């Protein structure tokens, strides 16, 4: 037997309504905020992620699904959604349109990680990207989209952590201070962090190793090194969030795992789904577009893990949609009935009524059992007697009450009822 690859999951027919419910809700919220969908390919040139995501990130260092295609090109399966959108924004000259450009995506994401609860090798993200505005009002709107998503699913338990990691100017001063602090601890840090020390010391704050976390616990924080512009941006954002009644904690330990972030960063964290508690992470990445070859363009956005969102809903016992149940089950129970039932079923479906019927040549008893199992609301039996009399019984399965209806009037009957 061939098994599913490690770290991937099937969504089975009995559960797919949950995904549809979540995705429909996400699309509805995107519409509320006037955000249009963008769809980019599942794979891109590897170079895009090397430049976009950054060479010192976990993603580029160890998590990418990269292969050489038959044309000898290095190709990588999307390890995140933002770089592809930036590529498309430049390639399609979206910067030449009136700004802002507000986009969302729902996409599979591929990362070679150690599979565990809430950590998969193929997961899915809902993400938004706002291009064109450097204003804290854009940051606040992006954060409110995530907040709206959680509110709409009834999730109140997530805590918003925000921080500001500074623009390249503040970062220079901060990196020096951080390096001064870390220098005497170099020997005690993990190999990856020792490497990060010269290349990108800020990354060290994101290390998951206990010994590194202990060292960075008292490290200097970026908020103390902000330039006037970044300080004002941060303070204004806080004021807007207060005016919106959005609760947050300012958390200097949030630095995010991707190199492209500048300035404001945030995460929505859950205490209900175990160690992989970050359901949504985002921030500002003003340098991304120029890093992947475009003209400088301010941008802000987030990525939200749909599996982690679903885990949160499940663990909190919140509703995740309802399984589709047929309104009508039509049961043909004789050869003659089988000659006529399909056009009746087709007509009902033409009217927008969901109908299930028999394609298994089952007996009456088996069909009734099946209609019960799939929880059809009404059942109509068509046999030789019904064909002769031109009258059928329509049974309401919840009340058990039957009504006689002329076969020729069946579609009108349901049209008025469903
Ligand atoms: P983590 O620190 O948990 O590895 P990350 O910083 O790598 O997360 P992002 O790159 O910001 O995550 O991705 C955005 C969101 O996608 C995360 O907040 C999380 O909800 C989800 N996510 C990331 N990696 C995975 C994964 N391997 N499996 C399932 N969901 C994931
Ligand atoms: Mg990660």
Coordinates of C-alpha atoms and ligand atoms in Angstrom, one line a residue:
X1 CA 0.0 0.0 0.0
X2 CA 1.2 3.5 -0.8
X3 CA 0.8 5.9 2.2
X4 CA 0.3 9.6 2.4
X5 CA 3.7 11.5 2.7
X6 CA 4.7 12.4 6.2
X7 CA 3.4 15.7 7.5
X8 CA 0.5 15.9 4.9
X9 CA -3.2 15.3 5.5
X10 CA -6.2 14.3 3.4
X11 CA -9.3 16.3 3.9
X12 CA -12.0 13.6 3.6
X13 CA -15.4 14.1 2.1
X14 CA -17.0 13.8 5.6
X15 CA -14.9 16.8 6.8
X16 CA -14.5 19.0 3.8
X17 CA -17.5 21.1 4.8
X18 CA -15.3 22.5 7.7
X19 CA -12.7 23.8 5.2
X20 CA -15.5 25.2 3.0
X21 CA -17.0 27.0 6.0
X22 CA -13.7 28.5 7.1
X23 CA -12.7 29.5 3.5
X24 CA -16.2 31.1 2.8
X25 CA -16.0 33.0 6.0
X26 CA -12.5 34.3 5.2
X27 CA -13.6 35.4 1.7
X28 CA -16.6 37.2 3.2
X29 CA -14.3 39.1 5.6
X30 CA -11.9 40.0 2.7
X31 CA -14.9 41.4 0.9
X32 CA -15.9 43.5 3.9
X33 CA -12.5 45.1 3.8
X34 CA -12.5 45.4 0.0
X35 CA -9.5 43.1 -0.4
X36 CA -9.3 41.3 -3.8
X37 CA -8.0 37.8 -4.2
X38 CA -4.6 37.1 -5.8
X39 CA -3.6 33.6 -6.9
X40 CA 0.1 32.9 -7.6
X41 CA 1.7 29.6 -8.7
X42 CA 2.4 26.8 -6.2
X43 CA 6.0 26.9 -7.3
X44 CA 8.4 29.7 -8.1
X45 CA 12.1 30.1 -9.0
X46 CA 14.1 29.3 -5.9
X47 CA 15.9 32.6 -6.3
X48 CA 12.7 34.5 -5.4
X49 CA 12.7 32.9 -1.9
X50 CA 16.4 33.2 -1.4
X51 CA 16.1 36.9 -1.9
X52 CA 12.6 37.5 -0.6
X53 CA 12.5 35.4 2.5
X54 CA 16.2 35.7 3.3
X55 CA 19.2 33.4 3.6
X56 CA 19.4 33.4 7.4
X57 CA 15.8 32.2 7.9
X58 CA 14.8 28.7 9.0
X59 CA 12.7 28.5 5.9
X60 CA 15.6 29.0 3.5
X61 CA 18.1 27.2 5.6
X62 CA 16.3 23.9 6.1
X63 CA 12.7 23.9 5.2
X64 CA 12.3 24.5 1.5
X65 CA 11.1 21.8 -1.0
X66 CA 13.6 22.6 -3.8
X67 CA 14.2 20.5 -6.9
X68 CA 15.7 20.8 -10.4
X69 CA 13.1 20.5 -13.1
X70 CA 13.5 18.9 -16.4
X71 CA 14.6 22.2 -17.9
X72 CA 17.5 22.4 -15.4
X73 CA 15.9 25.2 -13.4
X74 CA 15.9 25.3 -9.6
X75 CA 12.3 25.4 -8.5
X76 CA 10.8 25.7 -5.0
X77 CA 7.3 24.9 -3.7
X78 CA 5.9 28.0 -1.9
X79 CA 7.3 28.0 1.6
X80 CA 5.1 31.1 2.3
X81 CA 2.8 33.4 0.4
X82 CA 4.3 36.8 0.5
X83 CA 7.3 36.5 -1.9
X84 CA 5.2 35.2 -4.8
X85 CA 2.7 38.1 -4.4
X86 CA 5.7 40.6 -4.4
X87 CA 7.0 39.0 -7.6
X88 CA 3.6 39.2 -9.2
X89 CA 3.1 42.8 -8.1
X90 CA 6.3 43.8 -9.8
X91 CA 5.9 41.6 -12.9
X92 CA 2.3 42.8 -13.6
X93 CA 3.2 46.4 -12.9
X94 CA 0.5 46.6 -10.1
X95 CA 2.6 49.4 -8.7
X96 CA 1.5 51.6 -11.6
X97 CA -2.2 51.4 -10.5
X98 CA -3.7 53.7 -7.9
X99 CA -2.5 52.6 -4.5
X100 CA -3.2 50.9 -2.1
X101 CA -3.3 47.4 -3.6
X102 CA -5.1 45.2 -1.1
X103 CA -4.8 41.5 -1.8
X104 CA -5.6 38.2 -0.1
X105 CA -4.7 34.6 -0.8
X106 CA -5.6 31.1 0.5
X107 CA -2.8 28.8 -0.4
X108 CA -1.0 25.6 0.4
X109 CA 2.4 26.2 1.9
X110 CA 5.3 23.6 1.9
X111 CA 8.0 23.4 4.6
X112 CA 10.2 20.5 5.4
X113 CA 9.6 20.5 9.2
X114 CA 9.3 17.9 11.9
X115 CA 5.6 17.0 11.8
X116 CA 3.7 17.4 15.1
X117 CA 0.4 18.8 16.3
X118 CA -0.1 22.1 14.4
X119 CA 3.1 21.6 12.4
X120 CA 2.8 20.0 8.9
X121 CA 4.9 19.7 5.8
X122 CA 2.0 20.9 3.7
X123 CA -0.2 23.4 5.5
X124 CA -2.6 26.2 4.3
X125 CA -2.5 29.9 4.9
X126 CA -4.9 32.7 4.6
X127 CA -2.8 35.8 4.0
X128 CA -3.3 39.5 3.2
X129 CA -1.0 41.9 1.6
X130 CA -1.4 45.7 1.7
X131 CA 0.9 47.6 -0.7
X132 CA 1.4 51.3 -1.1
X133 CA 0.9 52.7 2.4
X134 CA 3.5 53.3 5.1
X135 CA 0.9 54.5 7.5
X136 CA 0.2 53.0 10.9
X137 CA -3.5 53.2 9.7
X138 CA -2.6 50.5 7.2
X139 CA -1.0 48.4 10.0
X140 CA -4.1 48.9 12.1
X141 CA -6.4 47.8 9.3
X142 CA -4.3 44.7 8.7
X143 CA -4.5 43.8 12.3
X144 CA -8.2 44.4 12.4
X145 CA -8.7 42.0 9.5
X146 CA -7.1 39.2 11.6
X147 CA -9.1 40.3 14.6
X148 CA -12.3 40.3 12.6
X149 CA -11.5 36.7 11.4
X150 CA -11.2 35.5 15.0
X151 CA -14.3 37.4 16.1
X152 CA -16.3 36.0 13.3
X153 CA -15.5 32.4 14.4
X154 CA -16.2 33.3 18.0
X155 CA -12.6 33.0 19.1
X156 CA -11.9 35.4 22.0
X157 CA -9.0 33.7 23.5
X158 CA -6.2 34.8 21.2
X159 CA -3.8 37.4 22.5
X160 CA -2.4 40.0 20.1
X161 CA 1.4 40.6 20.7
X162 CA 2.9 43.5 18.9
X163 CA 6.4 44.9 18.6
X164 CA 8.4 47.2 16.4
X165 CA 11.8 45.8 15.2
X166 CA 12.8 49.2 13.6
X167 CA 13.8 50.3 10.2
X168 CA 17.2 49.5 8.8
X169 CA 18.5 52.7 10.5
X170 CA 17.4 51.8 14.0
X171 CA 18.4 48.2 13.3
X172 CA 22.0 49.1 12.8
X173 CA 22.3 50.6 16.3
X174 CA 20.2 47.9 17.8
X175 CA 22.3 45.1 16.2
X176 CA 25.5 46.6 17.7
X177 CA 23.9 46.7 21.2
X178 CA 22.6 43.2 20.8
X179 CA 25.9 41.9 19.7
X180 CA 27.7 43.6 22.6
X181 CA 25.3 41.9 24.9
X182 CA 25.6 38.4 23.3
X183 CA 29.3 38.4 22.6
X184 CA 30.3 36.9 26.0
X185 CA 27.6 34.2 25.6
X186 CA 28.6 33.0 22.2
X187 CA 30.0 29.7 23.5
X188 CA 26.8 28.8 25.2
X189 CA 24.6 29.4 22.2
X190 CA 23.4 26.8 19.6
X191 CA 25.4 26.5 16.4
X192 CA 22.7 28.2 14.3
X193 CA 22.7 31.2 16.6
X194 CA 26.5 31.4 16.5
X195 CA 26.2 31.7 12.7
X196 CA 23.4 34.2 13.1
X197 CA 25.5 36.4 15.3
X198 CA 27.3 38.1 12.4
X199 CA 24.7 37.6 9.6
X200 CA 21.5 38.6 11.4
X201 CA 21.7 38.8 15.2
X202 CA 18.0 39.7 15.5
X203 CA 17.2 36.2 14.4
X204 CA 18.7 34.9 17.6
X205 CA 15.8 36.3 19.6
X206 CA 13.5 33.9 17.6
X207 CA 15.5 30.8 18.5
X208 CA 13.4 28.0 19.9
X209 CA 16.3 26.3 21.8
X210 CA 16.0 26.6 25.6
X211 CA 19.6 27.6 26.2
X212 CA 19.4 30.4 23.7
X213 CA 16.1 31.6 25.1
X214 CA 17.7 31.8 28.5
X215 CA 20.5 34.0 27.2
X216 CA 18.2 36.3 25.2
X217 CA 15.8 36.8 28.1
X218 CA 17.6 39.9 29.3
X219 CA 18.9 41.1 25.9
X220 CA 18.4 44.7 24.9
X221 CA 15.0 45.3 23.1
X222 CA 14.4 46.9 19.8
X223 CA 11.8 49.3 21.2
X224 CA 14.6 51.1 23.1
X225 CA 16.5 51.7 19.9
X226 CA 13.8 53.1 17.6
X227 CA 14.5 56.3 15.6
X228 CA 12.0 59.1 15.9
X229 CA 10.0 58.0 12.8
X230 CA 9.6 54.4 14.0
X231 CA 8.8 55.5 17.6
X232 CA 6.0 57.8 16.3
X233 CA 4.7 55.0 14.0
X234 CA 4.6 52.6 17.0
X235 CA 2.9 55.1 19.3
X236 CA 0.3 56.1 16.7
X237 CA -0.5 52.4 16.0
X238 CA -1.1 51.9 19.7
X239 CA -3.4 54.8 19.8
X240 CA -5.4 53.5 16.8
X241 CA -5.7 50.0 18.4
X242 CA -6.9 51.6 21.6
X243 CA -9.5 53.6 19.7
X244 CA -10.7 50.4 18.0
X245 CA -10.9 48.6 21.3
X246 CA -8.4 45.9 20.1
X247 CA -6.5 44.5 23.1
X248 CA -2.8 43.8 22.7
X249 CA 0.4 43.3 24.7
X250 CA 3.6 45.0 23.6
X251 CA 6.0 42.1 23.4
X252 CA 9.6 42.9 22.7
X253 CA 10.3 39.2 22.1
X254 CA 8.3 39.1 18.9
X255 CA 10.7 39.4 16.0
X256 CA 9.2 37.0 13.4
X257 CA 10.9 34.3 11.5
X258 CA 11.4 35.9 8.1
X259 CA 14.1 38.4 7.1
X260 CA 11.9 40.8 5.2
X261 CA 10.2 42.4 8.2
X262 CA 10.8 46.0 9.1
X263 CA 9.1 48.1 11.8
X264 CA 5.8 46.8 13.1
X265 CA 5.5 43.0 13.7
X266 CA 2.7 41.1 15.4
X267 CA 1.4 37.7 16.3
X268 CA -2.0 36.3 17.5
X269 CA -1.1 33.6 20.0
X270 CA -3.3 30.9 21.4
X271 CA -2.9 29.1 24.7
X272 CA -5.3 26.3 23.6
X273 CA -3.4 24.5 20.9
X274 CA -0.2 23.5 22.6
X275 CA 3.4 24.5 21.7
X276 CA 2.6 25.7 18.1
X277 CA 0.5 28.5 19.5
X278 CA 0.9 31.2 16.9
X279 CA -2.1 31.2 14.7
X280 CA -1.3 34.4 12.8
X281 CA 1.9 36.3 12.2
X282 CA 2.5 39.4 10.3
X283 CA 4.0 42.8 10.1
X284 CA 5.5 45.4 7.8
X285 CA 8.0 44.6 5.1
X286 CA 8.9 47.9 3.3
X287 CA 12.0 46.5 1.7
X288 CA 10.6 43.3 0.2
X289 CA 9.5 44.7 -3.1
X290 CA 12.9 46.3 -3.8
X291 CA 14.7 43.2 -2.6
X292 CA 13.0 41.1 -5.2
X293 CA 13.7 43.6 -8.0
X294 CA 11.0 46.3 -7.9
X295 CA 10.9 49.9 -6.9
X296 CA 10.6 50.6 -3.2
X297 CA 7.0 50.1 -2.1
X298 CA 5.8 50.0 1.5
X299 CA 3.9 46.9 2.4
X300 CA 2.2 45.2 5.4
X301 CA 0.4 42.0 5.8
X302 CA 0.0 38.7 7.7
X303 CA -0.2 34.9 7.2
X304 CA -2.6 32.8 9.2
X305 CA -2.4 29.1 9.5
X306 CA -5.7 27.6 8.6
X307 CA -5.0 24.2 10.3
X308 CA -4.0 26.1 13.5
X309 CA -7.2 28.1 13.2
X310 CA -9.2 24.9 12.9
X311 CA -7.4 23.4 15.9
X312 CA -8.3 26.4 17.9
X313 CA -11.9 26.2 16.9
X314 CA -12.0 22.4 17.7
X315 CA -10.2 22.8 21.1
X316 CA -12.6 25.6 22.1
X317 CA -15.6 23.6 21.0
X318 CA -16.7 26.3 18.5
X319 CA -18.9 25.4 15.5
X320 CA -17.1 24.7 12.3
X321 CA -20.0 24.8 9.8
X322 CA -22.5 22.1 9.0
X323 CA -22.3 19.1 6.8
X324 CA -24.3 19.4 3.6
X325 CA -27.5 17.3 3.8
X326 CA -29.8 16.7 0.8
X327 CA -33.2 18.4 0.9
X328 CA -34.8 15.5 -1.0
X329 CA -34.1 11.9 -1.5
X330 CA -35.9 10.4 -4.5
X331 CA -36.2 6.6 -4.4
X332 CA -37.0 4.7 -7.6
X333 CA -38.1 1.2 -6.6
X334 CA -39.2 -0.4 -9.9
X335 CA -37.8 -0.7 -13.4
X336 CA -40.5 1.6 -14.7
X337 CA -39.7 4.1 -12.1
X338 CA -36.0 4.0 -13.0
X339 CA -37.1 5.0 -16.6
X340 CA -38.6 8.3 -15.3
X341 CA -36.9 9.4 -12.1
X342 CA -33.8 11.0 -13.5
X343 CA -35.6 13.9 -15.3
X344 CA -37.6 14.6 -12.1
X345 CA -34.3 14.7 -10.1
X346 CA -32.7 16.9 -12.8
X347 CA -35.7 19.3 -12.7
X348 CA -35.4 19.6 -8.9
X349 CA -31.7 20.3 -9.2
X350 CA -32.4 22.9 -11.9
X351 CA -34.5 24.6 -9.3
X352 CA -31.5 24.8 -7.0
X353 CA -32.7 22.0 -4.6
X354 CA -30.1 19.5 -3.5
X355 CA -31.2 16.0 -4.3
X356 CA -29.8 12.6 -3.8
X357 CA -31.1 9.5 -5.5
X358 CA -30.2 5.9 -6.2
X359 CA -27.4 5.0 -8.6
X360 CA -26.7 1.7 -6.8
X361 CA -29.9 -0.2 -7.8
X362 CA -30.7 -0.8 -4.2
X363 CA -33.8 -2.3 -2.7
X364 CA -36.5 -0.2 -1.1
X365 CA -35.3 -1.1 2.4
X366 CA -31.7 -0.3 1.6
X367 CA -32.7 3.0 0.0
X368 CA -34.6 4.1 3.1
X369 CA -31.6 3.2 5.3
X370 CA -29.4 5.2 3.0
X371 CA -31.8 8.2 3.0
X372 CA -31.7 8.1 6.8
X373 CA -27.9 7.9 6.9
X374 CA -27.4 10.9 4.7
X375 CA -30.1 12.7 6.7
X376 CA -32.3 13.7 3.8
X377 CA -35.1 16.1 4.8
X378 CA -37.8 14.6 2.5
X379 CA -38.1 11.3 0.9
X380 CA -40.1 10.5 -2.2
X381 CA -40.7 6.9 -3.3
X382 CA -41.6 6.2 -6.9
X383 CA -42.8 2.7 -7.8
X384 CA -45.3 1.2 -10.2
X385 CA -48.3 2.1 -8.0
X386 CA -47.2 5.8 -7.9
X387 CA -46.7 5.8 -11.7
X388 CA -50.2 4.3 -12.2
X389 CA -52.0 6.7 -9.8
X390 CA -49.8 9.7 -10.7
X391 CA -49.5 10.5 -6.9
X392 CA -46.5 10.1 -4.7
X393 CA -46.0 10.2 -0.9
X394 CA -43.6 12.9 0.3
X395 CA -42.3 12.0 3.8
X396 CA -40.9 14.6 6.0
X397 CA -38.1 12.7 7.8
X398 CA -37.9 14.8 10.9
X399 CA -41.6 14.8 11.7
X400 CA -42.4 11.4 10.1
X401 CA -45.5 13.0 8.5
X402 CA -46.3 12.1 4.9
X403 CA -48.2 14.1 2.3
X404 CA -49.7 13.0 -1.0
X405 CA -48.6 15.1 -4.0
X406 CA -49.3 14.7 -7.7
X407 CA -46.2 13.5 -9.5
X408 CA -46.7 16.2 -12.1
X409 CA -46.8 18.9 -9.3
X410 CA -43.8 17.5 -7.4
X411 CA -41.4 20.2 -8.5
X412 CA -43.8 23.1 -7.7
X413 CA -44.5 21.4 -4.3
X414 CA -40.8 21.5 -3.4
X415 CA -40.3 24.8 -5.0
X416 CA -42.7 26.4 -2.5
X417 CA -41.3 24.4 0.4
X418 CA -37.5 24.5 0.2
Ligands
LIG1 P1 6.4 28.8 13.8 O1 7.2 29.8 14.7 O2 5.3 28.2 14.5 O3 7.3 27.9 13.0 P2 6.4 30.7 11.6 O4 7.0 31.9 12.2 O5 7.4 29.8 10.8 O6 5.7 29.8 12.7 P3 4.9 32.0 9.5 O7 6.0 31.8 8.5 O8 4.7 33.4 10.1 O9 5.1 31.0 10.7 O10 3.5 31.5 9.0 C1 2.3 32.1 9.3 C2 1.4 31.1 10.1 O11 1.3 29.8 9.4 C3 1.9 30.7 11.4 O12 1.6 31.6 12.4 C4 1.2 29.4 11.6 O13 -0.2 29.6 12.0 C5 1.2 28.8 10.3 N1 2.3 27.8 10.1 C6 3.6 28.1 9.9 N2 4.3 26.9 9.7 C7 3.4 25.9 9.8 C8 3.4 24.5 9.7 N3 4.6 23.9 9.5 N4 2.3 23.8 9.9 C9 1.1 24.4 10.1 N5 1.0 25.7 10.2 C10 2.1 26.5 10.1
LIG2 MG1 8.4 28.0 11.3

